[in-house]
C-alpha cells in the first residue's frame, strides 16, 4: 500500500505532539513567593579578583576541604562588621541563576549518588511548580553569604533590591516570604531596620524552623567541636568538622544563634563540665560545674585561647572572638524590638517530636576534664528537649511577633522543607488550593456529609429534630488498631429553660456519636431534639 510523503510527515508531527513534554501548569492568580534559606543554605562562588574567574566553594564534594580552607576561611573586621576571606584576592558571591533559585535548590548540582543530602529547597520548589508557581514570575530565591551577620548592610541592601525586583517581575503584586532556619533572623532584622520597604513589598511572611531565641545546644558544641553539614557516609567525602569549626569561629551569624540571655526558658540551657577539684581537706573530688549562657563565654574564651590555623605557612590565631560577641549582642537587641508592620501577616511553622540538644555536658565522673583547651577532643553529651533536632521548640515558637498562626509539625530541622504536612499548610496559606474546610492549625479537613432538620407544631408544642453528620479526614498515621475492636464513643447532653409565665418552656437533648478512625477518616454523628411548650 503506497503512503505519500505528506502522510508520513503528518504522522511524524502527530507523534512528536504526543511525546512532547507537557507544559507545566501555571496559575496566574498566585502571588509571588521569595524563598530565603538558613545558615549554609546558599551556593557560594569564590571569584578571583585578579582574573574574574569563579568556582563553587560551597557546596562541593571533589576537593571540598582544600578549597574550603583556601577560599572561605575568614577573619572578622570589627570596623566594617564584615567577615573577609583570608585570601585577599577572593571575593565570595552568590549566583543569581534561575532568578535566585539555583543557589538554594541543590547545593551541589554535580553530586549524583546521595544527592538528596545536598537538597535544600529542591522538593519545595518542585512541589510549588506543581501548584502553578512559575520561576521568574511567581517563584524566586534569595541566597546570601551566610558567614555574615544577619544585619550586615550589604546583605540587607541586596535583599531590598530583591524585594523590589520580585514585586516588579510579578506585575506589582506583593509577595510572601518563606524563610527557613537562620533566614528567619535575617528577615526579622530587615523587617525591623527597613519596615517601610518590607511593608511596601511583602504581604505575608512564613517562618519555618527559625531559632528566634537561639539554638543553645547546637551552638555550644559548634564553638567547641565544630559541626557537620551532612550526616552518614557522605560526611567522609565532605568538609571536616574541624575545617568548619575554624570558619564558624569568625562568623557573626553563628554568634547570633547563641541562646538569648533575656528569654524565659522553661529550663535554662547550661554548659556542664566534670572537673577534678580539691576540697578543704586536700582530698580530690569530682565536681559537675554548671555555667549559664553568659558564664559559658569565659569557658569558650579559655578553651579557644590557643586556637590557630595554618594558612599559607602562617599561623593565624582564631580565639573566641569578643568583638563578634559584642556585635551579636547588638543584633539581638534589634531582633527583640522587631514588629510586624500593619497589613502584613506573619505565620510560624516549627519542628517538634525530635530530641534536640539544649544543654551540653563534657567529661564524666570517671574521666573528668583536666584542661579546658582539650575540650575539642571530648565528645559532647546532651540534655535534650523537644524540637527539630537542632532548634528547641520553645525557641522556634517564641517569635515575639503578632502571628496569625503558629503550627508545630513533627519533623527534622532541614527535612521539614520536604515534609508533605508542611506542603499542605503552605498550599493553603498561599491560596494555592481550593479547600475551604482545611484547618492548618490541626491539619485535618471537616466535611459535612449530611444535614436533616424537621419541625412540627402540635397542640401548643413545637418539636424540632436535627440530624447532622461530618467526616474528618486527617493524616494521622497512628490510627491502625490492628485486630482490636473499638466501640463508638457516645456522649449526651440535655438543656432545659423554664420561661415562667411570660414565655414558653424549652427542653433540648443531643447525642454525639464519634466513630473510631479508620484509614484516616472518622465519622461524627449528631442527633438532637428540641421541644418547646407555649405558656
PDB file of N, CA, C and O in Angstrom, residues 216-222 224-225 267-275 286-291 296 299-300 356-369 372 374-384:
ATOM      1  N   UNK A 216      20.817  26.804  71.522  1.00  0.00           N
ATOM      2  CA  UNK A 216      21.911  26.756  72.506  1.00  0.00           C
ATOM      3  C   UNK A 216      22.791  25.512  72.440  1.00  0.00           C
ATOM      4  O   UNK A 216      24.017  25.617  72.432  1.00  0.00           O
ATOM      5  N   UNK A 217      22.182  24.326  72.390  1.00  0.00           N
ATOM      6  CA  UNK A 217      22.992  23.109  72.358  1.00  0.00           C
ATOM      7  C   UNK A 217      23.812  23.006  71.089  1.00  0.00           C
ATOM      8  O   UNK A 217      24.992  22.640  71.104  1.00  0.00           O
ATOM      9  N   UNK A 218      23.200  23.354  69.970  1.00  0.00           N
ATOM     10  CA  UNK A 218      23.861  23.304  68.661  1.00  0.00           C
ATOM     11  C   UNK A 218      25.054  24.252  68.624  1.00  0.00           C
ATOM     12  O   UNK A 218      26.148  23.885  68.184  1.00  0.00           O
ATOM     13  N   UNK A 219      24.887  25.485  69.108  1.00  0.00           N
ATOM     14  CA  UNK A 219      25.945  26.489  69.020  1.00  0.00           C
ATOM     15  C   UNK A 219      27.076  26.187  69.993  1.00  0.00           C
ATOM     16  O   UNK A 219      28.257  26.341  69.653  1.00  0.00           O
ATOM     17  N   UNK A 220      26.753  25.743  71.199  1.00  0.00           N
ATOM     18  CA  UNK A 220      27.796  25.429  72.182  1.00  0.00           C
ATOM     19  C   UNK A 220      28.749  24.367  71.647  1.00  0.00           C
ATOM     20  O   UNK A 220      29.979  24.523  71.702  1.00  0.00           O
ATOM     21  N   UNK A 221      28.208  23.279  71.128  1.00  0.00           N
ATOM     22  CA  UNK A 221      29.067  22.225  70.596  1.00  0.00           C
ATOM     23  C   UNK A 221      29.767  22.668  69.312  1.00  0.00           C
ATOM     24  O   UNK A 221      30.864  22.199  69.007  1.00  0.00           O
ATOM     25  N   UNK A 222      29.164  23.587  68.545  1.00  0.00           N
ATOM     26  CA  UNK A 222      29.819  24.114  67.341  1.00  0.00           C
ATOM     27  C   UNK A 222      31.057  24.910  67.706  1.00  0.00           C
ATOM     28  O   UNK A 222      32.118  24.761  67.090  1.00  0.00           O
ATOM     29  N   UNK A 224      32.931  24.556  70.297  1.00  0.00           N
ATOM     30  CA  UNK A 224      33.969  23.731  70.910  1.00  0.00           C
ATOM     31  C   UNK A 224      34.389  22.540  70.058  1.00  0.00           C
ATOM     32  O   UNK A 224      35.513  22.053  70.197  1.00  0.00           O
ATOM     33  N   UNK A 225      33.502  22.052  69.180  1.00  0.00           N
ATOM     34  CA  UNK A 225      33.809  20.829  68.426  1.00  0.00           C
ATOM     35  C   UNK A 225      33.609  20.947  66.922  1.00  0.00           C
ATOM     36  O   UNK A 225      33.964  20.029  66.180  1.00  0.00           O
ATOM     37  N   UNK A 267      13.648  25.542  80.947  1.00  0.00           N
ATOM     38  CA  UNK A 267      14.830  25.064  81.652  1.00  0.00           C
ATOM     39  C   UNK A 267      16.030  25.771  81.035  1.00  0.00           C
ATOM     40  O   UNK A 267      16.273  25.634  79.832  1.00  0.00           O
ATOM     41  N   UNK A 268      16.766  26.519  81.828  1.00  0.00           N
ATOM     42  CA  UNK A 268      17.877  27.289  81.289  1.00  0.00           C
ATOM     43  C   UNK A 268      18.907  26.370  80.640  1.00  0.00           C
ATOM     44  O   UNK A 268      19.320  25.364  81.234  1.00  0.00           O
ATOM     45  N   UNK A 269      19.341  26.696  79.418  1.00  0.00           N
ATOM     46  CA  UNK A 269      20.407  25.914  78.788  1.00  0.00           C
ATOM     47  C   UNK A 269      21.733  26.193  79.489  1.00  0.00           C
ATOM     48  O   UNK A 269      22.069  27.353  79.765  1.00  0.00           O
ATOM     49  N   UNK A 270      22.470  25.158  79.790  1.00  0.00           N
ATOM     50  CA  UNK A 270      23.727  25.327  80.524  1.00  0.00           C
ATOM     51  C   UNK A 270      24.833  24.518  79.861  1.00  0.00           C
ATOM     52  O   UNK A 270      24.580  23.587  79.085  1.00  0.00           O
ATOM     53  N   UNK A 271      26.054  24.898  80.156  1.00  0.00           N
ATOM     54  CA  UNK A 271      27.242  24.129  79.799  1.00  0.00           C
ATOM     55  C   UNK A 271      27.754  23.473  81.070  1.00  0.00           C
ATOM     56  O   UNK A 271      28.036  24.164  82.062  1.00  0.00           O
ATOM     57  N   UNK A 272      27.840  22.151  81.058  1.00  0.00           N
ATOM     58  CA  UNK A 272      28.277  21.402  82.244  1.00  0.00           C
ATOM     59  C   UNK A 272      29.596  20.702  81.947  1.00  0.00           C
ATOM     60  O   UNK A 272      29.777  20.136  80.861  1.00  0.00           O
ATOM     61  N   UNK A 273      30.510  20.758  82.932  1.00  0.00           N
ATOM     62  CA  UNK A 273      31.830  20.146  82.770  1.00  0.00           C
ATOM     63  C   UNK A 273      32.201  19.414  84.052  1.00  0.00           C
ATOM     64  O   UNK A 273      32.169  20.005  85.148  1.00  0.00           O
ATOM     65  N   UNK A 274      32.539  18.150  83.907  1.00  0.00           N
ATOM     66  CA  UNK A 274      33.054  17.392  85.044  1.00  0.00           C
ATOM     67  C   UNK A 274      34.514  17.803  85.266  1.00  0.00           C
ATOM     68  O   UNK A 274      35.347  17.709  84.373  1.00  0.00           O
ATOM     69  N   UNK A 275      34.830  18.287  86.494  1.00  0.00           N
ATOM     70  CA  UNK A 275      36.190  18.736  86.829  1.00  0.00           C
ATOM     71  C   UNK A 275      36.678  18.041  88.085  1.00  0.00           C
ATOM     72  O   UNK A 275      35.892  17.631  88.946  1.00  0.00           O
ATOM     73  N   UNK A 286      35.239  14.874  92.468  1.00  0.00           N
ATOM     74  CA  UNK A 286      34.741  15.142  91.123  1.00  0.00           C
ATOM     75  C   UNK A 286      33.518  16.051  91.220  1.00  0.00           C
ATOM     76  O   UNK A 286      32.543  15.704  91.898  1.00  0.00           O
ATOM     77  N   UNK A 287      33.581  17.180  90.566  1.00  0.00           N
ATOM     78  CA  UNK A 287      32.524  18.184  90.632  1.00  0.00           C
ATOM     79  C   UNK A 287      31.955  18.405  89.232  1.00  0.00           C
ATOM     80  O   UNK A 287      32.714  18.552  88.264  1.00  0.00           O
ATOM     81  N   UNK A 288      30.625  18.437  89.147  1.00  0.00           N
ATOM     82  CA  UNK A 288      29.974  18.793  87.893  1.00  0.00           C
ATOM     83  C   UNK A 288      29.670  20.283  87.938  1.00  0.00           C
ATOM     84  O   UNK A 288      28.722  20.723  88.591  1.00  0.00           O
ATOM     85  N   UNK A 289      30.498  21.070  87.246  1.00  0.00           N
ATOM     86  CA  UNK A 289      30.319  22.516  87.219  1.00  0.00           C
ATOM     87  C   UNK A 289      29.285  22.883  86.153  1.00  0.00           C
ATOM     88  O   UNK A 289      29.234  22.273  85.080  1.00  0.00           O
ATOM     89  N   UNK A 290      28.497  23.896  86.441  1.00  0.00           N
ATOM     90  CA  UNK A 290      27.432  24.312  85.534  1.00  0.00           C
ATOM     91  C   UNK A 290      27.558  25.799  85.243  1.00  0.00           C
ATOM     92  O   UNK A 290      27.766  26.603  86.158  1.00  0.00           O
ATOM     93  N   UNK A 291      27.426  26.165  83.944  1.00  0.00           N
ATOM     94  CA  UNK A 291      27.602  27.551  83.519  1.00  0.00           C
ATOM     95  C   UNK A 291      26.395  27.993  82.688  1.00  0.00           C
ATOM     96  O   UNK A 291      25.974  27.295  81.769  1.00  0.00           O
ATOM     97  N   UNK A 296      29.194  30.890  80.177  1.00  0.00           N
ATOM     98  CA  UNK A 296      29.883  29.995  79.240  1.00  0.00           C
ATOM     99  C   UNK A 296      30.894  30.728  78.380  1.00  0.00           C
ATOM    100  O   UNK A 296      31.828  30.114  77.854  1.00  0.00           O
ATOM    101  N   UNK A 299      34.328  30.170  79.467  1.00  0.00           N
ATOM    102  CA  UNK A 299      34.803  28.823  79.126  1.00  0.00           C
ATOM    103  C   UNK A 299      35.229  28.775  77.660  1.00  0.00           C
ATOM    104  O   UNK A 299      36.290  28.228  77.327  1.00  0.00           O
ATOM    105  N   UNK A 300      34.400  29.356  76.783  1.00  0.00           N
ATOM    106  CA  UNK A 300      34.761  29.400  75.363  1.00  0.00           C
ATOM    107  C   UNK A 300      36.102  30.127  75.177  1.00  0.00           C
ATOM    108  O   UNK A 300      36.959  29.687  74.401  1.00  0.00           O
ATOM    109  N   UNK A 356      16.284  17.234  70.948  1.00  0.00           N
ATOM    110  CA  UNK A 356      17.079  18.349  70.445  1.00  0.00           C
ATOM    111  C   UNK A 356      18.071  18.820  71.504  1.00  0.00           C
ATOM    112  O   UNK A 356      17.685  19.051  72.655  1.00  0.00           O
ATOM    113  N   UNK A 357      19.356  18.971  71.150  1.00  0.00           N
ATOM    114  CA  UNK A 357      20.347  19.440  72.131  1.00  0.00           C
ATOM    115  C   UNK A 357      19.945  20.775  72.741  1.00  0.00           C
ATOM    116  O   UNK A 357      19.558  21.707  72.036  1.00  0.00           O
ATOM    117  N   UNK A 358      20.060  20.827  74.063  1.00  0.00           N
ATOM    118  CA  UNK A 358      19.701  22.050  74.787  1.00  0.00           C
ATOM    119  C   UNK A 358      20.837  22.465  75.712  1.00  0.00           C
ATOM    120  O   UNK A 358      21.392  23.549  75.588  1.00  0.00           O
ATOM    121  N   UNK A 359      21.193  21.585  76.623  1.00  0.00           N
ATOM    122  CA  UNK A 359      22.376  21.773  77.462  1.00  0.00           C
ATOM    123  C   UNK A 359      23.444  20.777  77.016  1.00  0.00           C
ATOM    124  O   UNK A 359      23.133  19.718  76.474  1.00  0.00           O
ATOM    125  N   UNK A 360      24.713  21.132  77.258  1.00  0.00           N
ATOM    126  CA  UNK A 360      25.826  20.317  76.790  1.00  0.00           C
ATOM    127  C   UNK A 360      26.717  19.961  77.976  1.00  0.00           C
ATOM    128  O   UNK A 360      27.001  20.815  78.830  1.00  0.00           O
ATOM    129  N   UNK A 361      27.148  18.704  78.012  1.00  0.00           N
ATOM    130  CA  UNK A 361      27.998  18.230  79.106  1.00  0.00           C
ATOM    131  C   UNK A 361      29.260  17.598  78.541  1.00  0.00           C
ATOM    132  O   UNK A 361      29.223  16.845  77.570  1.00  0.00           O
ATOM    133  N   UNK A 362      30.417  17.920  79.172  1.00  0.00           N
ATOM    134  CA  UNK A 362      31.693  17.353  78.757  1.00  0.00           C
ATOM    135  C   UNK A 362      32.332  16.599  79.922  1.00  0.00           C
ATOM    136  O   UNK A 362      32.235  17.030  81.077  1.00  0.00           O
ATOM    137  N   UNK A 363      33.002  15.500  79.579  1.00  0.00           N
ATOM    138  CA  UNK A 363      33.651  14.685  80.595  1.00  0.00           C
ATOM    139  C   UNK A 363      32.659  13.807  81.323  1.00  0.00           C
ATOM    140  O   UNK A 363      31.458  13.763  81.013  1.00  0.00           O
ATOM    141  N   UNK A 364      33.159  13.102  82.311  1.00  0.00           N
ATOM    142  CA  UNK A 364      32.325  12.237  83.140  1.00  0.00           C
ATOM    143  C   UNK A 364      32.968  12.142  84.518  1.00  0.00           C
ATOM    144  O   UNK A 364      34.098  12.614  84.738  1.00  0.00           O
ATOM    145  N   UNK A 365      32.264  11.544  85.426  1.00  0.00           N
ATOM    146  CA  UNK A 365      32.804  11.386  86.786  1.00  0.00           C
ATOM    147  C   UNK A 365      34.045  10.508  86.758  1.00  0.00           C
ATOM    148  O   UNK A 365      34.971  10.700  87.546  1.00  0.00           O
ATOM    149  N   UNK A 366      34.072   9.554  85.833  1.00  0.00           N
ATOM    150  CA  UNK A 366      35.222   8.661  85.716  1.00  0.00           C
ATOM    151  C   UNK A 366      36.359   9.309  84.930  1.00  0.00           C
ATOM    152  O   UNK A 366      37.538   9.042  85.188  1.00  0.00           O
ATOM    153  N   UNK A 367      36.031  10.158  83.957  1.00  0.00           N
ATOM    154  CA  UNK A 367      37.038  10.820  83.125  1.00  0.00           C
ATOM    155  C   UNK A 367      36.753  12.315  83.072  1.00  0.00           C
ATOM    156  O   UNK A 367      36.184  12.826  82.108  1.00  0.00           O
ATOM    157  N   UNK A 368      37.137  13.047  84.123  1.00  0.00           N
ATOM    158  CA  UNK A 368      36.857  14.489  84.156  1.00  0.00           C
ATOM    159  C   UNK A 368      37.766  15.244  83.192  1.00  0.00           C
ATOM    160  O   UNK A 368      38.794  14.741  82.729  1.00  0.00           O
ATOM    161  N   UNK A 369      37.365  16.488  82.901  1.00  0.00           N
ATOM    162  CA  UNK A 369      38.157  17.362  82.046  1.00  0.00           C
ATOM    163  C   UNK A 369      39.262  17.998  82.886  1.00  0.00           C
ATOM    164  O   UNK A 369      38.986  18.653  83.893  1.00  0.00           O
ATOM    165  N   UNK A 372      40.842  22.744  79.905  1.00  0.00           N
ATOM    166  CA  UNK A 372      39.756  23.252  79.065  1.00  0.00           C
ATOM    167  C   UNK A 372      40.151  23.335  77.597  1.00  0.00           C
ATOM    168  O   UNK A 372      39.297  23.244  76.709  1.00  0.00           O
ATOM    169  N   UNK A 374      41.523  21.183  76.005  1.00  0.00           N
ATOM    170  CA  UNK A 374      41.353  19.857  75.420  1.00  0.00           C
ATOM    171  C   UNK A 374      39.884  19.522  75.164  1.00  0.00           C
ATOM    172  O   UNK A 374      39.558  18.414  74.740  1.00  0.00           O
ATOM    173  N   UNK A 375      38.986  20.487  75.417  1.00  0.00           N
ATOM    174  CA  UNK A 375      37.557  20.220  75.257  1.00  0.00           C
ATOM    175  C   UNK A 375      37.203  19.796  73.835  1.00  0.00           C
ATOM    176  O   UNK A 375      36.260  19.037  73.624  1.00  0.00           O
ATOM    177  N   UNK A 376      37.948  20.299  72.848  1.00  0.00           N
ATOM    178  CA  UNK A 376      37.639  19.964  71.458  1.00  0.00           C
ATOM    179  C   UNK A 376      37.791  18.479  71.168  1.00  0.00           C
ATOM    180  O   UNK A 376      37.252  17.971  70.187  1.00  0.00           O
ATOM    181  N   UNK A 377      38.526  17.767  72.045  1.00  0.00           N
ATOM    182  CA  UNK A 377      38.728  16.334  71.830  1.00  0.00           C
ATOM    183  C   UNK A 377      37.726  15.481  72.598  1.00  0.00           C
ATOM    184  O   UNK A 377      37.755  14.256  72.494  1.00  0.00           O
ATOM    185  N   UNK A 378      36.858  16.119  73.382  1.00  0.00           N
ATOM    186  CA  UNK A 378      35.831  15.398  74.129  1.00  0.00           C
ATOM    187  C   UNK A 378      34.549  15.340  73.310  1.00  0.00           C
ATOM    188  O   UNK A 378      34.170  16.319  72.659  1.00  0.00           O
ATOM    189  N   UNK A 379      33.874  14.211  73.386  1.00  0.00           N
ATOM    190  CA  UNK A 379      32.573  14.101  72.743  1.00  0.00           C
ATOM    191  C   UNK A 379      31.517  14.718  73.650  1.00  0.00           C
ATOM    192  O   UNK A 379      31.439  14.375  74.830  1.00  0.00           O
ATOM    193  N   UNK A 380      30.714  15.624  73.139  1.00  0.00           N
ATOM    194  CA  UNK A 380      29.685  16.240  73.981  1.00  0.00           C
ATOM    195  C   UNK A 380      28.547  15.270  74.274  1.00  0.00           C
ATOM    196  O   UNK A 380      28.186  14.443  73.442  1.00  0.00           O
ATOM    197  N   UNK A 381      28.002  15.396  75.462  1.00  0.00           N
ATOM    198  CA  UNK A 381      26.787  14.678  75.844  1.00  0.00           C
ATOM    199  C   UNK A 381      25.713  15.738  76.041  1.00  0.00           C
ATOM    200  O   UNK A 381      25.978  16.811  76.583  1.00  0.00           O
ATOM    201  N   UNK A 382      24.497  15.434  75.590  1.00  0.00           N
ATOM    202  CA  UNK A 382      23.460  16.464  75.564  1.00  0.00           C
ATOM    203  C   UNK A 382      22.317  16.158  76.531  1.00  0.00           C
ATOM    204  O   UNK A 382      21.932  15.007  76.710  1.00  0.00           O
ATOM    205  N   UNK A 383      21.799  17.225  77.115  1.00  0.00           N
ATOM    206  CA  UNK A 383      20.483  17.180  77.741  1.00  0.00           C
ATOM    207  C   UNK A 383      19.528  17.683  76.669  1.00  0.00           C
ATOM    208  O   UNK A 383      19.677  18.810  76.168  1.00  0.00           O
ATOM    209  N   UNK A 384      18.571  16.865  76.309  1.00  0.00           N
ATOM    210  CA  UNK A 384      17.744  17.162  75.131  1.00  0.00           C
ATOM    211  C   UNK A 384      16.322  17.568  75.533  1.00  0.00           C
ATOM    212  O   UNK A 384      15.819  17.148  76.571  1.00  0.00           O
TER     213      UNK A 384
END
